[in-house]
Structures are given as C-alpha cells and as structure tokens.
Amino acid sequence: MRTDDDSWDITESVGATAIGVAAIRAYETSREDALFHDPYAAKLVAAVGSEGWNAMMSGALSRRSISDGDYQAWSMGNVLVARTVYFDEYFAAAVRAGIRQIVILAAGLDARAYRLEWPSDTRIFELDQPKVLAFKARALADGEPAADRREVPVDLRQDWPKALLDKGFEPDQPTAWLAEGLLRYLPGHAQTQLLEHVVELSAPGSRMAINLGTGSGDPADEFRERRRKVMADAGLKLDLEDLFYPWEGREDPRSWFAMHRWLVTEGDPVALLEDRGRAVPEAVRAGMTQHILMTATKPRGDDTL
C-alpha cells in the first residue's frame, strides 16, 4: 500500500516499474520494425539480474499462458512504445526551437541523455529517488552522456525545486520538461503542486510533455488477476494499479495548463503507431484512447492564445 512518504530502490514498488519500462524498450529495440532504438535499455535490465525481467525483455512472457495480443495489453506495450516515440520527437522539436535546458522528472531508467542527439551546450537534469539514480549510474558507468547530464537525487514530493536550482538550473532560460509515467504515482494534490512548481520555474518558450492514464481505462479485476499470475509465475511481484493513486480528485493536466494560459496540444497514441505502420490490436485500442499524451507550451511575448 502506498503512503505519502514511502521510498524505494530500483527493484521494489514504483522503482520496479522503471525496469518494466526499460524491458519493453529493449524488446522494441530488438524488433526488425522497431520504431525507436534504445541500446541502453537491455544493459539496464540485465544489471538487475532477474530472470523474470530478462524474460519480459526478450518477449518470452508473451508465450507463457497468454496470447501475444493479451501480452501487449497487460504490459501496456503499445502505450509505452507510443509515448517513447512521442517524447523522443518532443525533445527533437525542443532542440530545433533552441531549448538547451532539459528536466526529466522521475527519470527512472530513461537513457535519453545517452541515446538521443543533443547540441553540445545542452544541460539535462534527471530527478529521481537517490537509490534509483545510483543504480543507473552503476549500470551505465561505461557509457558517455551526449550532453551535460546532472543528477538531482530527490523525492518529487519534497522540495525538489531547491535541489534542482542547487544543481545549476537557470529559471530564466526556456526549459523542456518531461513527466513520463509519473503523475498517477502521485496523489492528486502532489500532482497539482508539481505542476505549479513547473509553471513557476518556466521562462517564456518553455514546454512540458506529459502522459497520464485517465483511470477509465484501468483493467478489470479479472484481467488484473490474470496479469498478476503471469508475472508471479515469472518471479515478478508487481501490480501497477496497487501503486497508482486514484484519478478522482485529480485535475486533468490539459485543462489545468490551459487555465494557466499555456498552449496545449495533444497526441493520439493509436494514430501515432498506425501512422508508422504498426498495427494496434483491437483489444488494446479502447484502453489506449483513454491515455493522455500532451505538450503544453508557455507563450513568448509574440505568441497568441
């Protein structure tokens, strides 16, 4: 059961979800028709030393008592692939717009500082629990970031703006923020507080990218039990919904940013995959449409609302 002051390392609670994301990115990278390439994902999963996570990374779990389509549904594979493509393109657009300050909130095992192309003067701040960042540093010790990567070990429910500023963040410079796979792991009030901090720290021209499941697409109890059993058989004890805070009492970030006079654009995860030639199983299409992909941009003086 989650509490407002709980903590974790990479192998437990919310930390373990980062391994699952890396495993799916590694699996996607291994496909002949891969929509992105993350050569660091497999290394991060292997560093955990878990047969279960290695099985997910190789796609072997899809052959354990469930169909391929069902596997894609319970693993959120389609959503994770779509959001990875969306956010990779988001950062590419930010760089083209001249933004050189990047903040990844709850960075987990995100390897974008290593695998994407960045101008040499880019600074990338990665915020997460100290134990999570320490694990990633060990696993990627022989890697070389493509930009000035700065770790900010902090709990996002605490005073993370001070920790970020102490690492050299410049609030007068436009920033590209990312909250990937984060907001449902925060209580509603903590989500609002985090977004308020982002607005306060953002210079004109800054942008914020977010994904968030609305709750209406959460799986039924029967489906959750089937997924739980498959994972348990592989030695993995993880139930995403047990880690989520409820959607109720939470503000929709699309309307929240619009209310703060940021320009909001949305992405469609189903269309994003299909436009790139990736078929989306009918069984997961409805759930994907309940998943928010969005970018909010703080207008400059010459922008119009």
Coordinates of C-alpha atoms in Angstrom, one line a residue:
M1 CA 0.0 0.0 0.0
R2 CA 1.3 3.4 -1.0
T3 CA 1.9 6.2 1.6
D4 CA 2.8 9.8 1.0
D5 CA 6.3 9.3 2.5
D6 CA 7.2 5.9 1.1
S7 CA 10.5 5.4 -0.7
W8 CA 12.0 2.7 -2.9
D9 CA 15.0 1.4 -4.8
I10 CA 15.0 0.1 -8.4
T11 CA 13.8 -3.4 -7.5
E12 CA 10.7 -2.5 -5.5
S13 CA 7.5 -0.6 -5.5
V14 CA 7.5 2.3 -8.1
G15 CA 11.1 1.7 -8.8
A16 CA 10.4 -1.7 -10.3
T17 CA 8.1 -0.1 -12.9
A18 CA 11.2 1.6 -14.4
I19 CA 12.6 -1.9 -15.0
G20 CA 9.4 -2.9 -16.8
V21 CA 9.6 0.2 -19.0
A22 CA 13.2 -0.5 -19.8
A23 CA 12.4 -4.1 -20.6
I24 CA 9.7 -3.1 -23.1
R25 CA 12.0 -0.6 -24.7
A26 CA 14.7 -3.3 -25.0
Y27 CA 12.1 -5.6 -26.6
E28 CA 11.0 -2.9 -29.1
T29 CA 14.6 -2.2 -29.9
S30 CA 15.2 -5.8 -30.8
R31 CA 12.3 -5.9 -33.4
E32 CA 13.1 -5.6 -37.0
D33 CA 10.4 -3.0 -37.4
A34 CA 11.5 -1.1 -34.2
L35 CA 10.0 2.5 -34.0
F36 CA 13.0 3.6 -31.9
H37 CA 16.3 2.3 -30.7
D38 CA 17.4 2.3 -27.1
P39 CA 20.7 0.4 -26.9
Y40 CA 21.0 1.1 -23.2
A41 CA 17.7 -0.5 -22.2
A42 CA 18.9 -4.1 -22.3
K43 CA 22.0 -3.2 -20.3
L44 CA 19.9 -1.6 -17.6
V45 CA 17.6 -4.6 -17.4
A46 CA 20.4 -7.1 -17.3
A47 CA 22.1 -5.2 -14.5
V48 CA 19.1 -6.1 -12.3
G49 CA 19.9 -9.7 -12.6
S50 CA 16.3 -11.0 -12.7
E51 CA 15.2 -13.9 -14.9
G52 CA 11.7 -12.5 -14.9
W53 CA 12.7 -9.1 -16.2
N54 CA 15.0 -10.7 -18.8
A55 CA 12.1 -12.8 -20.0
M56 CA 10.0 -9.7 -20.5
M57 CA 12.8 -8.0 -22.3
S58 CA 13.1 -10.9 -24.7
G59 CA 9.4 -11.2 -25.2
A60 CA 9.3 -14.7 -23.6
L61 CA 6.5 -13.7 -21.3
S62 CA 4.2 -13.4 -24.3
R63 CA 4.4 -17.2 -24.6
R64 CA 3.6 -18.0 -21.0
S65 CA -0.1 -18.9 -20.9
I66 CA -1.3 -15.8 -22.7
S67 CA -1.5 -14.7 -26.3
D68 CA 0.7 -12.1 -27.9
G69 CA -2.2 -9.6 -28.1
D70 CA -3.0 -10.2 -24.4
Y71 CA 0.6 -9.7 -23.5
Q72 CA 0.7 -6.4 -25.3
A73 CA -2.4 -5.3 -23.4
W74 CA -1.3 -6.2 -19.8
S75 CA 2.2 -4.9 -20.3
M76 CA 1.0 -1.6 -21.7
G77 CA 3.5 -2.3 -24.5
N78 CA 1.6 -0.3 -27.1
V79 CA 1.2 2.7 -24.9
L80 CA 4.9 2.6 -23.8
V81 CA 6.1 2.4 -27.4
A82 CA 3.8 5.2 -28.5
R83 CA 4.8 7.5 -25.7
T84 CA 8.5 6.8 -26.2
V85 CA 8.2 7.9 -29.8
Y86 CA 6.1 10.9 -28.9
F87 CA 8.6 12.1 -26.2
D88 CA 11.7 11.5 -28.4
E89 CA 10.1 13.7 -31.1
Y90 CA 9.1 16.2 -28.4
F91 CA 12.8 16.6 -27.4
A92 CA 13.9 16.8 -31.0
A93 CA 11.4 19.7 -31.6
A94 CA 12.5 21.4 -28.4
V95 CA 16.2 21.3 -29.6
R96 CA 15.2 22.7 -33.0
A97 CA 13.4 25.6 -31.2
G98 CA 16.7 26.4 -29.4
I99 CA 16.0 25.0 -26.0
R100 CA 19.1 23.8 -24.3
Q101 CA 17.8 23.1 -20.8
I102 CA 16.1 19.7 -20.2
V103 CA 14.4 18.5 -17.0
I104 CA 13.3 14.8 -16.7
L105 CA 11.1 14.4 -13.7
A106 CA 11.2 10.9 -12.2
A107 CA 13.8 9.9 -14.7
G108 CA 13.9 6.2 -13.7
L109 CA 15.9 4.3 -16.3
D110 CA 15.4 6.9 -19.0
A111 CA 18.5 6.8 -21.2
R112 CA 17.7 9.8 -23.5
A113 CA 20.7 11.7 -22.2
Y114 CA 22.9 8.9 -23.7
R115 CA 20.9 7.8 -26.8
L116 CA 19.5 11.0 -28.4
E117 CA 21.4 13.6 -30.3
W118 CA 21.9 16.8 -28.3
P119 CA 23.7 20.0 -29.0
S120 CA 27.0 20.2 -27.0
D121 CA 25.7 23.1 -24.9
T122 CA 22.6 21.1 -23.6
R123 CA 22.1 20.5 -19.9
I124 CA 20.0 17.6 -18.9
F125 CA 18.7 17.4 -15.3
E126 CA 17.5 14.0 -14.1
L127 CA 15.4 13.9 -10.9
D128 CA 14.6 10.7 -9.0
Q129 CA 15.0 8.8 -5.8
P130 CA 18.7 8.6 -4.8
K131 CA 18.8 4.8 -4.9
V132 CA 17.3 4.8 -8.4
L133 CA 19.9 7.2 -9.8
A134 CA 22.7 5.3 -8.0
F135 CA 21.6 2.1 -9.7
K136 CA 21.6 3.7 -13.2
A137 CA 25.0 5.3 -12.6
R138 CA 26.5 1.9 -11.8
A139 CA 24.7 0.2 -14.7
L140 CA 25.8 2.8 -17.3
A141 CA 29.3 3.5 -15.7
D142 CA 31.0 2.8 -19.1
G143 CA 28.5 5.0 -21.0
E144 CA 29.1 8.6 -22.1
P145 CA 26.2 11.1 -22.0
A146 CA 25.7 13.1 -25.2
A147 CA 25.2 16.3 -23.1
D148 CA 25.9 17.8 -19.7
R149 CA 23.9 15.3 -17.6
R150 CA 23.3 16.3 -14.0
E151 CA 21.7 14.0 -11.4
V152 CA 19.3 15.5 -8.9
P153 CA 18.6 12.9 -6.2
V154 CA 15.4 14.0 -4.6
D155 CA 11.8 12.8 -3.8
L156 CA 9.4 14.8 -6.0
R157 CA 7.0 15.1 -3.1
Q158 CA 9.7 17.2 -1.3
D159 CA 11.4 20.5 -2.1
W160 CA 12.7 19.4 -5.5
P161 CA 12.8 23.0 -7.0
K162 CA 15.6 23.9 -4.5
A163 CA 17.5 20.7 -5.3
L164 CA 17.2 21.5 -9.0
L165 CA 18.4 25.1 -8.5
D166 CA 21.3 23.9 -6.4
K167 CA 22.4 21.8 -9.4
G168 CA 22.6 24.8 -11.7
F169 CA 19.1 25.0 -13.2
E170 CA 18.5 28.5 -14.7
P171 CA 14.8 29.6 -14.4
D172 CA 15.3 32.5 -16.8
Q173 CA 16.2 30.1 -19.6
P174 CA 13.4 28.2 -21.6
T175 CA 13.2 24.6 -20.5
A176 CA 11.8 21.3 -21.9
W177 CA 10.2 19.4 -19.1
L178 CA 9.1 15.8 -19.1
A179 CA 6.8 13.9 -16.8
E180 CA 6.7 10.4 -18.3
G181 CA 5.0 7.6 -16.4
L182 CA 4.9 9.8 -13.3
L183 CA 1.6 11.5 -12.4
R184 CA -0.5 8.5 -11.5
Y185 CA 2.1 7.6 -8.9
L186 CA 1.5 11.0 -7.1
P187 CA -1.6 11.9 -5.1
G188 CA -3.8 14.5 -6.8
H189 CA -2.6 17.3 -4.5
A190 CA 1.1 16.4 -5.2
Q191 CA 0.4 16.5 -8.9
T192 CA -1.0 20.0 -8.7
Q193 CA 1.9 21.1 -6.6
L194 CA 4.4 19.7 -9.0
L195 CA 2.7 21.4 -12.0
E196 CA 2.7 24.7 -10.1
H197 CA 6.4 24.4 -9.5
V198 CA 7.0 23.8 -13.2
V199 CA 5.0 26.9 -14.1
E200 CA 6.9 29.0 -11.5
L201 CA 10.3 27.8 -12.8
S202 CA 9.5 28.1 -16.5
A203 CA 10.7 31.0 -18.7
P204 CA 8.6 32.0 -21.7
G205 CA 9.1 29.5 -24.5
S206 CA 9.3 26.6 -22.1
R207 CA 7.3 23.4 -22.7
M208 CA 6.1 20.5 -20.7
A209 CA 5.3 17.0 -22.0
I210 CA 3.1 14.6 -20.0
N211 CA 1.5 11.2 -20.3
L212 CA -1.3 10.1 -18.0
G213 CA -3.9 7.3 -17.9
T214 CA -7.3 8.8 -17.0
G215 CA -8.4 5.8 -14.9
S216 CA -11.3 4.9 -17.1
G217 CA -9.0 2.6 -19.0
D218 CA -7.8 0.7 -15.9
P219 CA -8.2 -3.1 -16.3
A220 CA -11.0 -5.1 -14.8
D221 CA -10.3 -7.2 -11.7
E222 CA -10.3 -10.4 -13.8
F223 CA -7.7 -9.0 -16.2
R224 CA -5.5 -7.7 -13.4
E225 CA -5.5 -11.2 -11.7
R226 CA -4.5 -12.9 -15.0
R227 CA -1.7 -10.4 -15.4
R228 CA -0.6 -10.8 -11.8
K229 CA -0.5 -14.6 -12.1
V230 CA 1.7 -14.5 -15.3
M231 CA 4.1 -12.1 -13.7
A232 CA 4.2 -14.1 -10.4
D233 CA 5.0 -17.3 -12.4
A234 CA 8.0 -15.4 -13.8
G235 CA 9.1 -14.4 -10.3
L236 CA 7.8 -10.8 -10.6
K237 CA 5.6 -9.3 -7.9
L238 CA 4.2 -6.1 -9.4
D239 CA 0.6 -4.8 -9.7
L240 CA 0.6 -1.4 -11.3
E241 CA -2.8 -0.4 -10.0
D242 CA -1.7 -1.0 -6.4
L243 CA 0.9 1.7 -7.0
F244 CA -1.4 4.2 -8.6
Y245 CA -3.2 6.9 -6.7
P246 CA -6.8 7.4 -7.9
W247 CA -7.9 9.6 -10.8
E248 CA -10.7 11.0 -8.6
G249 CA -9.7 14.3 -7.1
R250 CA -7.0 14.9 -9.7
E251 CA -7.0 17.8 -12.2
D252 CA -6.8 17.0 -15.9
P253 CA -3.4 18.5 -16.9
R254 CA -4.8 19.5 -20.3
S255 CA -7.4 21.9 -18.7
W256 CA -5.0 22.8 -15.9
F257 CA -2.4 24.2 -18.3
A258 CA -5.0 25.8 -20.5
M259 CA -6.3 27.6 -17.4
H260 CA -2.8 28.9 -16.8
R261 CA -2.7 30.2 -20.4
W262 CA -0.2 27.7 -21.8
L263 CA -0.8 26.4 -25.3
V264 CA -1.9 22.7 -25.2
T265 CA -1.5 20.2 -28.0
E266 CA -2.5 16.5 -27.8
G267 CA -1.1 13.4 -29.3
D268 CA -3.1 10.3 -30.2
P269 CA -1.2 7.1 -29.3
V270 CA -3.2 4.9 -31.6
A271 CA -2.7 7.2 -34.6
L272 CA 1.0 7.7 -33.7
L273 CA 1.6 3.9 -34.1
E274 CA -0.6 3.3 -37.1
D275 CA 0.9 6.3 -39.0
R276 CA 4.2 4.5 -38.6
G277 CA 2.9 1.2 -39.9
R278 CA 2.4 -0.5 -36.5
A279 CA -0.9 -2.4 -36.2
V280 CA -2.7 -1.8 -32.9
P281 CA -4.6 -4.9 -31.6
E282 CA -8.3 -4.2 -31.2
A283 CA -8.2 -5.5 -27.6
V284 CA -6.0 -2.6 -26.5
R285 CA -7.3 0.2 -28.8
A286 CA -10.0 1.3 -26.4
G287 CA -7.6 1.5 -23.4
M288 CA -5.1 3.5 -25.4
T289 CA -7.6 6.1 -26.3
Q290 CA -8.0 6.7 -22.5
H291 CA -4.3 7.6 -22.3
I292 CA -3.3 11.3 -22.4
L293 CA -0.3 12.4 -24.4
M294 CA 0.2 16.1 -24.4
T295 CA 2.5 19.0 -24.7
A296 CA 1.9 22.4 -23.1
T297 CA 4.0 25.5 -24.1
K298 CA 4.4 28.7 -22.2
P299 CA 3.8 31.5 -24.7
R300 CA 6.5 34.0 -25.6
G301 CA 5.6 37.7 -25.9
D302 CA 4.8 37.4 -29.6
D303 CA 2.7 34.2 -29.2
T304 CA -1.1 34.4 -29.3
L305 CA -3.5 32.3 -27.3

